[in-house]
Short mmCIF file of C-alpha atoms and ligand atoms in Angstrom, two decimals:
data_model
loop_
_atom_site.label_atom_id
_atom_site.label_comp_id
_atom_site.label_asym_id
_atom_site.label_seq_id
_atom_site.Cartn_x
_atom_site.Cartn_y
_atom_site.Cartn_z
CA MET A 1 19.95 -38.46 -82.72
CA ALA A 2 16.30 -41.31 -82.68
CA ASN A 3 13.49 -39.85 -85.05
CA HIS A 4 9.81 -39.69 -82.39
CA SER A 5 7.81 -39.83 -85.65
CA GLU A 6 9.43 -42.87 -86.70
CA GLN A 7 7.66 -45.62 -85.68
CA LYS A 8 8.93 -49.22 -84.10
CA THR A 9 8.82 -52.83 -85.29
CA TYR A 10 5.64 -54.53 -83.43
CA GLN A 11 7.29 -56.30 -81.05
CA HIS A 12 4.97 -58.45 -77.75
CA THR A 13 6.21 -61.59 -75.94
CA SER A 14 3.33 -63.31 -75.03
CA VAL A 15 2.26 -63.88 -71.57
CA LEU A 16 1.99 -68.04 -70.43
CA PHE A 17 2.70 -68.95 -73.80
CA HIS A 18 1.76 -72.41 -73.39
CA GLU A 19 -0.23 -72.54 -70.78
CA SER A 20 -2.83 -71.09 -72.07
CA VAL A 21 -3.42 -72.17 -75.15
CA ASP A 22 -3.06 -75.83 -73.83
CA ILE A 23 -5.43 -75.11 -70.88
CA LEU A 24 -8.24 -75.23 -73.66
CA SER A 25 -7.24 -78.73 -74.88
CA PRO A 26 -6.63 -78.12 -78.29
CA MET A 27 -7.45 -81.00 -81.12
CA LEU A 28 -6.05 -81.20 -84.25
CA GLY A 29 -9.49 -80.42 -86.25
CA SER A 30 -10.38 -78.56 -83.87
CA THR A 31 -11.64 -74.95 -84.18
CA LEU A 32 -10.33 -71.78 -81.88
CA ILE A 33 -11.38 -68.26 -81.29
CA ASP A 34 -8.14 -65.69 -80.38
CA CYS A 35 -9.87 -62.76 -78.79
CA THR A 36 -6.40 -60.57 -78.68
CA LEU A 37 -4.64 -61.55 -81.97
CA GLY A 38 -1.71 -59.11 -80.81
CA GLY A 39 1.75 -59.56 -82.09
CA GLY A 40 0.35 -63.21 -83.17
CA GLY A 41 1.77 -65.44 -80.38
CA HIS A 42 -0.83 -67.69 -79.10
CA THR A 43 -2.56 -67.12 -82.34
CA SER A 44 0.69 -69.41 -84.31
CA LEU A 45 0.55 -71.70 -81.38
CA MET A 46 -3.15 -72.65 -81.63
CA LEU A 47 -2.46 -72.47 -85.42
CA GLU A 48 0.25 -75.79 -84.49
CA LYS A 49 -2.36 -77.33 -82.08
CA VAL A 50 -5.22 -77.96 -84.84
CA GLY A 51 -3.19 -78.35 -87.39
CA PRO A 52 -4.29 -77.87 -90.94
CA THR A 53 -7.83 -79.87 -90.72
CA GLY A 54 -8.35 -76.96 -88.13
CA ARG A 55 -9.56 -73.24 -87.86
CA VAL A 56 -8.08 -70.70 -85.91
CA VAL A 57 -10.89 -66.83 -85.88
CA ALA A 58 -8.46 -63.94 -84.15
CA PHE A 59 -9.74 -60.48 -83.47
CA ASP A 60 -7.89 -57.73 -82.62
CA ARG A 61 -8.91 -54.22 -82.70
CA ASP A 62 -5.87 -52.62 -83.40
CA LEU A 63 -4.63 -52.67 -87.36
CA LYS A 64 -1.17 -52.32 -86.73
CA ALA A 65 -1.30 -55.72 -85.12
CA ILE A 66 -3.85 -56.30 -87.41
CA ASP A 67 -0.89 -55.88 -90.20
CA ASN A 68 1.94 -57.09 -88.75
CA ALA A 69 0.33 -60.61 -87.61
CA LYS A 70 -0.72 -60.70 -91.57
CA ALA A 71 2.66 -60.30 -92.21
CA LYS A 72 3.56 -62.90 -89.90
CA LEU A 73 0.72 -65.62 -90.56
CA SER A 74 0.62 -64.87 -94.41
CA SER A 75 0.87 -69.01 -94.71
CA SER A 76 -2.30 -69.86 -92.90
CA LEU A 77 -3.80 -67.17 -93.99
CA ALA A 78 -3.61 -68.22 -97.19
CA SER A 79 -4.49 -72.26 -96.87
CA GLY A 80 -7.48 -70.95 -95.13
CA THR A 81 -6.66 -72.10 -91.57
CA LEU A 82 -6.50 -68.63 -90.07
CA GLU A 83 -9.42 -65.77 -90.12
CA ILE A 84 -8.41 -62.63 -89.29
CA VAL A 85 -11.25 -60.31 -88.25
CA HIS A 86 -10.63 -56.74 -87.32
CA ALA A 87 -13.63 -55.83 -84.34
CA THR A 88 -13.55 -56.03 -80.67
CA PHE A 89 -14.02 -59.48 -79.16
CA GLY A 90 -17.50 -57.23 -77.51
CA ASP A 91 -19.00 -58.00 -80.46
CA ILE A 92 -17.78 -61.63 -80.88
CA LEU A 93 -21.47 -63.10 -80.69
CA LYS A 94 -22.27 -60.95 -84.26
CA HIS A 95 -18.83 -61.80 -85.99
CA ALA A 96 -18.87 -65.25 -84.47
CA GLU A 97 -22.90 -66.09 -86.86
CA LYS A 98 -21.22 -64.13 -90.09
CA LEU A 99 -18.94 -66.84 -89.44
CA ASN A 100 -20.55 -70.04 -88.77
CA LEU A 101 -19.46 -70.51 -85.83
CA VAL A 102 -22.11 -70.53 -83.27
CA GLY A 103 -21.98 -73.77 -81.42
CA ALA A 104 -18.69 -75.11 -83.28
CA VAL A 105 -15.57 -73.56 -81.12
CA SER A 106 -14.10 -75.85 -78.62
CA GLY A 107 -11.98 -73.20 -77.08
CA VAL A 108 -12.23 -69.10 -76.77
CA LEU A 109 -9.06 -67.21 -75.38
CA ALA A 110 -8.79 -63.66 -74.79
CA ASP A 111 -5.47 -62.23 -73.62
CA ILE A 112 -6.42 -59.00 -72.72
CA GLY A 113 -5.40 -54.89 -72.18
CA VAL A 114 -2.69 -53.54 -74.39
CA SER A 115 0.36 -54.99 -75.98
CA SER A 116 3.95 -53.78 -75.43
CA HIS A 117 3.54 -52.35 -78.80
CA HIS A 118 1.15 -49.69 -77.46
CA LEU A 119 3.44 -48.86 -74.55
CA ASP A 120 6.51 -48.97 -76.56
CA GLU A 121 5.27 -46.79 -79.15
CA ASP A 122 4.93 -43.02 -78.03
CA SER A 123 2.79 -41.99 -80.91
CA ARG A 124 0.16 -44.45 -78.78
CA GLY A 125 0.23 -41.62 -76.46
CA PHE A 126 -0.78 -45.03 -73.43
CA SER A 127 3.00 -44.77 -71.86
CA PHE A 128 4.04 -41.76 -69.43
CA MET A 129 7.36 -42.61 -69.92
CA HIS A 130 7.57 -41.49 -73.65
CA ASP A 131 6.35 -38.49 -75.01
CA GLY A 132 3.49 -38.23 -77.43
CA PRO A 133 0.13 -37.97 -78.11
CA LEU A 134 -2.21 -38.68 -75.72
CA ASP A 135 -3.82 -40.90 -78.00
CA MET A 136 -4.64 -44.54 -76.20
CA ARG A 137 -7.05 -45.78 -78.36
CA MET A 138 -6.34 -49.25 -79.26
CA ASP A 139 -8.43 -48.79 -82.44
CA GLN A 140 -7.22 -45.71 -83.94
CA THR A 141 -10.02 -45.92 -86.35
CA SER A 142 -13.00 -45.27 -84.13
CA GLY A 143 -13.60 -43.52 -80.61
CA ILE A 144 -12.35 -40.50 -78.95
CA THR A 145 -8.82 -39.73 -77.84
CA ALA A 146 -7.96 -39.31 -73.86
CA ALA A 147 -7.04 -35.79 -75.18
CA GLU A 148 -10.26 -35.49 -75.82
CA PHE A 149 -11.43 -36.92 -72.94
CA LEU A 150 -10.00 -34.63 -70.83
CA ARG A 151 -11.36 -31.71 -72.92
CA HIS A 152 -14.15 -31.96 -72.66
CA ALA A 153 -15.77 -34.34 -69.76
CA ASP A 154 -17.03 -32.38 -66.97
CA GLU A 155 -14.13 -32.71 -63.63
CA LYS A 156 -16.88 -34.84 -61.65
CA ASP A 157 -16.86 -37.37 -64.68
CA ILE A 158 -13.03 -37.19 -65.20
CA ALA A 159 -12.58 -37.88 -61.55
CA ASP A 160 -14.65 -40.66 -61.26
CA VAL A 161 -13.28 -42.16 -63.95
CA ILE A 162 -9.55 -42.19 -62.12
CA TRP A 163 -11.16 -43.40 -59.12
CA LYS A 164 -13.08 -46.19 -60.23
CA TYR A 165 -10.71 -47.39 -63.10
CA GLY A 166 -7.30 -46.33 -61.47
CA GLU A 167 -8.30 -46.97 -57.78
CA GLU A 168 -6.36 -43.27 -57.66
CA PRO A 169 -7.01 -42.40 -53.85
CA LYS A 170 -5.93 -38.56 -55.43
CA SER A 171 -8.70 -38.84 -58.01
CA ARG A 172 -10.82 -35.90 -57.00
CA PHE A 173 -7.25 -33.51 -57.08
CA ILE A 174 -6.26 -34.65 -59.88
CA ALA A 175 -9.45 -33.80 -62.39
CA ARG A 176 -9.60 -30.96 -60.42
CA LEU A 177 -5.70 -30.12 -61.87
CA ILE A 178 -6.70 -30.81 -65.10
CA CYS A 179 -9.34 -28.89 -65.39
CA GLU A 180 -7.51 -25.52 -64.26
CA ILE A 181 -4.74 -26.11 -67.22
CA ARG A 182 -6.94 -26.98 -70.03
CA THR A 183 -8.63 -23.38 -69.19
CA LYS A 184 -5.07 -22.03 -70.54
CA SER A 185 -4.28 -24.61 -73.03
CA PRO A 186 -5.54 -28.12 -73.69
CA LEU A 187 -3.75 -30.87 -72.84
CA THR A 188 -3.05 -32.90 -75.87
CA THR A 189 0.27 -35.07 -75.03
CA THR A 190 1.26 -37.64 -72.55
CA LYS A 191 4.19 -35.40 -70.86
CA GLN A 192 2.07 -32.34 -70.71
CA LEU A 193 0.25 -34.99 -68.50
CA ALA A 194 2.52 -36.59 -66.40
CA ASP A 195 4.80 -33.38 -65.57
CA LEU A 196 1.17 -31.68 -64.41
CA ILE A 197 0.14 -34.53 -62.18
CA SER A 198 4.05 -35.36 -60.73
CA SER A 199 4.97 -31.54 -60.36
CA LYS A 200 1.29 -31.42 -57.71
CA VAL A 201 0.76 -35.16 -56.09
CA ILE A 202 3.74 -36.46 -54.04
CA TRP A 203 5.45 -39.29 -54.82
CA LYS A 204 5.80 -42.08 -53.23
CA GLU A 205 9.33 -43.69 -52.86
CA ALA A 206 8.22 -46.72 -51.09
CA SER A 207 6.34 -48.14 -53.60
CA ARG A 208 8.44 -46.17 -56.35
CA LYS A 209 5.35 -45.92 -58.44
CA HIS A 210 5.73 -42.57 -60.82
CA PRO A 211 2.49 -40.37 -59.91
CA ALA A 212 0.89 -40.84 -63.01
CA THR A 213 0.30 -44.62 -63.24
CA ARG A 214 -2.94 -44.61 -61.78
CA THR A 215 -4.49 -41.71 -64.13
CA PHE A 216 -3.13 -43.27 -67.50
CA GLN A 217 -4.47 -47.08 -66.33
CA ALA A 218 -7.66 -45.38 -65.90
CA LEU A 219 -7.97 -43.02 -68.88
CA ARG A 220 -6.78 -46.02 -71.28
CA ILE A 221 -9.06 -48.18 -69.58
CA HIS A 222 -12.02 -45.54 -69.62
CA VAL A 223 -10.91 -44.78 -74.02
CA ASN A 224 -11.07 -48.37 -74.87
CA ASP A 225 -13.97 -49.32 -72.56
CA GLU A 226 -11.70 -51.90 -71.61
CA LEU A 227 -14.34 -53.61 -68.61
CA GLY A 228 -17.28 -52.98 -71.22
CA GLN A 229 -16.35 -55.00 -73.65
CA LEU A 230 -14.88 -58.01 -70.63
CA LYS A 231 -18.46 -58.10 -69.99
CA GLN A 232 -19.81 -58.54 -73.09
CA LEU A 233 -17.29 -61.16 -73.70
CA LEU A 234 -18.10 -63.22 -70.20
CA LYS A 235 -21.69 -63.01 -71.15
CA ASP A 236 -21.45 -64.53 -75.23
CA ALA A 237 -18.52 -66.46 -75.13
CA PRO A 238 -20.71 -69.46 -73.11
CA LYS A 239 -22.99 -68.78 -75.93
CA ILE A 240 -21.03 -69.51 -78.89
CA LEU A 241 -18.64 -72.65 -77.80
CA ALA A 242 -19.45 -75.68 -78.05
CA PRO A 243 -20.66 -78.40 -75.14
CA GLY A 244 -17.22 -79.28 -73.50
CA GLY A 245 -15.47 -76.45 -75.27
CA ILE A 246 -13.35 -74.00 -73.32
CA LEU A 247 -13.25 -69.97 -72.14
CA ALA A 248 -9.50 -69.01 -70.53
CA ILE A 249 -8.52 -65.62 -70.18
CA ILE A 250 -5.79 -63.17 -69.04
CA THR A 251 -6.22 -60.12 -67.27
CA PHE A 252 -3.77 -57.83 -65.75
CA HIS A 253 -4.96 -56.13 -63.53
CA SER A 254 -7.29 -56.11 -60.47
CA LEU A 255 -10.17 -54.51 -61.91
CA GLU A 256 -10.74 -56.92 -64.78
CA ASP A 257 -8.96 -60.15 -62.14
CA ARG A 258 -11.86 -59.66 -60.28
CA LEU A 259 -15.12 -59.52 -62.84
CA VAL A 260 -13.89 -62.75 -64.32
CA LYS A 261 -13.72 -65.02 -61.11
CA GLU A 262 -16.62 -63.44 -60.30
CA SER A 263 -17.96 -64.18 -63.90
CA MET A 264 -16.41 -67.89 -63.90
CA LEU A 265 -17.71 -68.62 -60.25
CA GLU A 266 -21.44 -67.25 -61.09
CA MET A 267 -21.40 -70.05 -64.20
CA SER A 268 -20.19 -73.04 -62.25
CA GLY A 269 -22.69 -71.81 -59.56
CA LYS A 270 -20.72 -71.46 -56.70
CA THR A 271 -22.21 -68.37 -56.17
CA LYS A 272 -25.79 -67.53 -57.46
CA ARG A 273 -27.58 -69.69 -54.12
CA GLN A 274 -25.67 -67.57 -51.69
CA SER A 275 -26.49 -64.02 -53.08
CA ILE A 276 -30.06 -65.16 -53.43
CA PRO A 277 -32.12 -63.59 -51.17
CA ARG A 278 -33.63 -66.03 -48.43
CA ASP A 279 -36.95 -64.93 -48.43
CA LEU A 280 -38.05 -64.57 -51.58
CA PRO A 281 -41.06 -66.77 -52.72
CA LEU A 282 -39.01 -69.15 -55.18
CA THR A 283 -39.89 -73.06 -54.97
CA ASP A 284 -36.27 -75.37 -54.56
CA ALA A 285 -36.46 -75.88 -58.46
CA GLN A 286 -36.79 -72.20 -59.06
CA VAL A 287 -33.40 -71.53 -56.87
CA SER A 288 -32.31 -75.12 -58.18
CA GLN A 289 -32.11 -72.89 -61.87
CA MET A 290 -31.23 -69.84 -61.16
CA SER A 291 -28.63 -71.28 -58.97
CA ALA A 292 -27.88 -74.26 -62.00
CA SER A 293 -24.48 -74.71 -63.17
CA GLN A 294 -23.55 -73.95 -66.79
CA GLY A 295 -19.65 -75.42 -65.73
CA THR A 296 -16.45 -76.37 -64.30
CA ILE A 297 -14.08 -73.99 -63.30
CA LEU A 298 -10.52 -76.09 -63.88
CA LYS A 299 -8.26 -74.55 -61.61
CA PRO A 300 -8.75 -73.91 -58.29
CA PHE A 301 -6.23 -70.64 -58.19
CA PRO A 302 -5.24 -68.77 -61.24
CA VAL A 303 -2.39 -69.11 -62.96
CA ALA A 304 0.58 -66.97 -62.90
CA PRO A 305 4.17 -66.42 -64.50
CA ASN A 306 7.25 -68.46 -63.32
CA GLU A 307 10.24 -67.09 -61.87
CA GLN A 308 12.01 -67.45 -64.71
CA GLU A 309 8.84 -65.86 -66.95
CA ILE A 310 9.30 -62.70 -64.61
CA ARG A 311 12.77 -62.40 -64.73
CA ASP A 312 12.62 -62.57 -68.88
CA ASN A 313 9.31 -60.56 -69.22
CA PRO A 314 8.98 -58.28 -66.41
CA ARG A 315 5.67 -56.99 -67.64
CA ALA A 316 4.05 -60.89 -67.53
CA ARG A 317 4.19 -60.29 -63.34
CA SER A 318 0.68 -59.40 -62.44
CA ALA A 319 -0.94 -61.69 -65.41
CA LYS A 320 -3.32 -64.16 -64.22
CA LEU A 321 -4.93 -66.98 -66.41
CA ARG A 322 -8.58 -68.50 -65.42
CA ALA A 323 -10.65 -70.51 -67.33
CA ILE A 324 -13.89 -72.57 -67.56
CA ARG A 325 -15.02 -75.39 -69.40
CA PHE A 326 -18.74 -75.45 -70.59
CA GLN A 327 -21.49 -78.37 -70.26
C1 SAM B 401 -1.83 -58.70 -74.80
S1 SAM B 401 -1.80 -58.51 -76.50
C2 SAM B 401 -2.82 -59.93 -76.84
C3 SAM B 401 -0.87 -60.26 -77.20
C4 SAM B 401 -1.81 -61.99 -77.73
N1 SAM B 401 -2.20 -62.83 -77.40
C5 SAM B 401 -0.14 -62.45 -78.44
O1 SAM B 401 0.33 -63.36 -78.10
O2 SAM B 401 0.86 -61.83 -78.93
C6 SAM B 401 -4.15 -57.78 -76.25
C7 SAM B 401 -4.45 -57.64 -78.20
O3 SAM B 401 -5.59 -57.33 -77.55
C8 SAM B 401 -5.76 -56.84 -78.67
N2 SAM B 401 -7.71 -55.89 -77.52
C9 SAM B 401 -7.83 -55.44 -76.57
N3 SAM B 401 -8.87 -55.05 -76.37
C10 SAM B 401 -9.47 -55.64 -77.35
C11 SAM B 401 -11.27 -55.74 -77.96
N4 SAM B 401 -11.81 -55.45 -76.31
N5 SAM B 401 -11.19 -56.42 -78.79
C12 SAM B 401 -10.74 -56.42 -79.51
N6 SAM B 401 -8.95 -56.85 -79.25
C13 SAM B 401 -8.29 -56.07 -78.25
C14 SAM B 401 -5.03 -55.01 -77.99
O4 SAM B 401 -4.90 -54.29 -79.75
C15 SAM B 401 -3.74 -56.15 -78.48
O5 SAM B 401 -3.59 -55.93 -79.32
#
């Protein structure tokens, strides 16, 4: 019988493998940043593209991913072409300054969200399909777990999180259920939470989605401050890139994609002018400066996986890749 405390080996299949590295137009000898090392797939392709005279710096907030990648990419670490940093990409500017990378990077890639390891490993507590501790932290060395959040937060805050990050229409009802049950005993496992929701919320046969899907997504986004991290990256990546440098981001749900799309449109000067109120007392020069373009969007529509990739790796189905080249 399978031992539930036994940890699975680290597994992750890179999404849009060639597309997301090629869009950075990597050159031999150049410097690239991979914000999300994960299983090291994109990082290893970057290393191949920049060659022995190039440099790749890869971030991850998850020590399990880092340990796995350190073993897999040991020769690049030994030769100095690869550096791995245990940090969030929200702190990219601070680390780029420390590593003397500001203005020297020709491409930044972020393949955001969780890895297959997170979803498949019971002990990480991300999935309602497996029973495990209700943790959900990508970095298990800091922050509060989903169980701690559900134990101490106000009912209204829980409802707001489930609504804002899960777009769950039953957010208030689910928050009430959670607060009622915790007066008897705290929710500590994924199964307790999934069973609580599925026992009281009607399954929608048409969508075939487990009724806890949106709540799990919301808690994960909240616990890891995923949208805050993404906003900070969008703000700081342009400061690190060299002229002509490219920022590419793969997202997996509409909340993230909306942020990336709007921010890239704004940086390309496409939305600012319309959003400046007409009656403001501004000169033409001031308006032009406010709507100035910092870069060019590389594809008019996001790049998505083709049918073959989705067949081979169904988790890739909602991926969207967007990229912008800075001046
Ligand atoms: C989808 S996986 C990346 C897979 C990788 N591109 C590959 O080819 O194997 C996402 C990884 O990013 C990490 N991650 C997510 N958000 C992060 C953040 N804000 N800062 C640093 N790492 C993050 C996760 O721990 C996870 O390992």
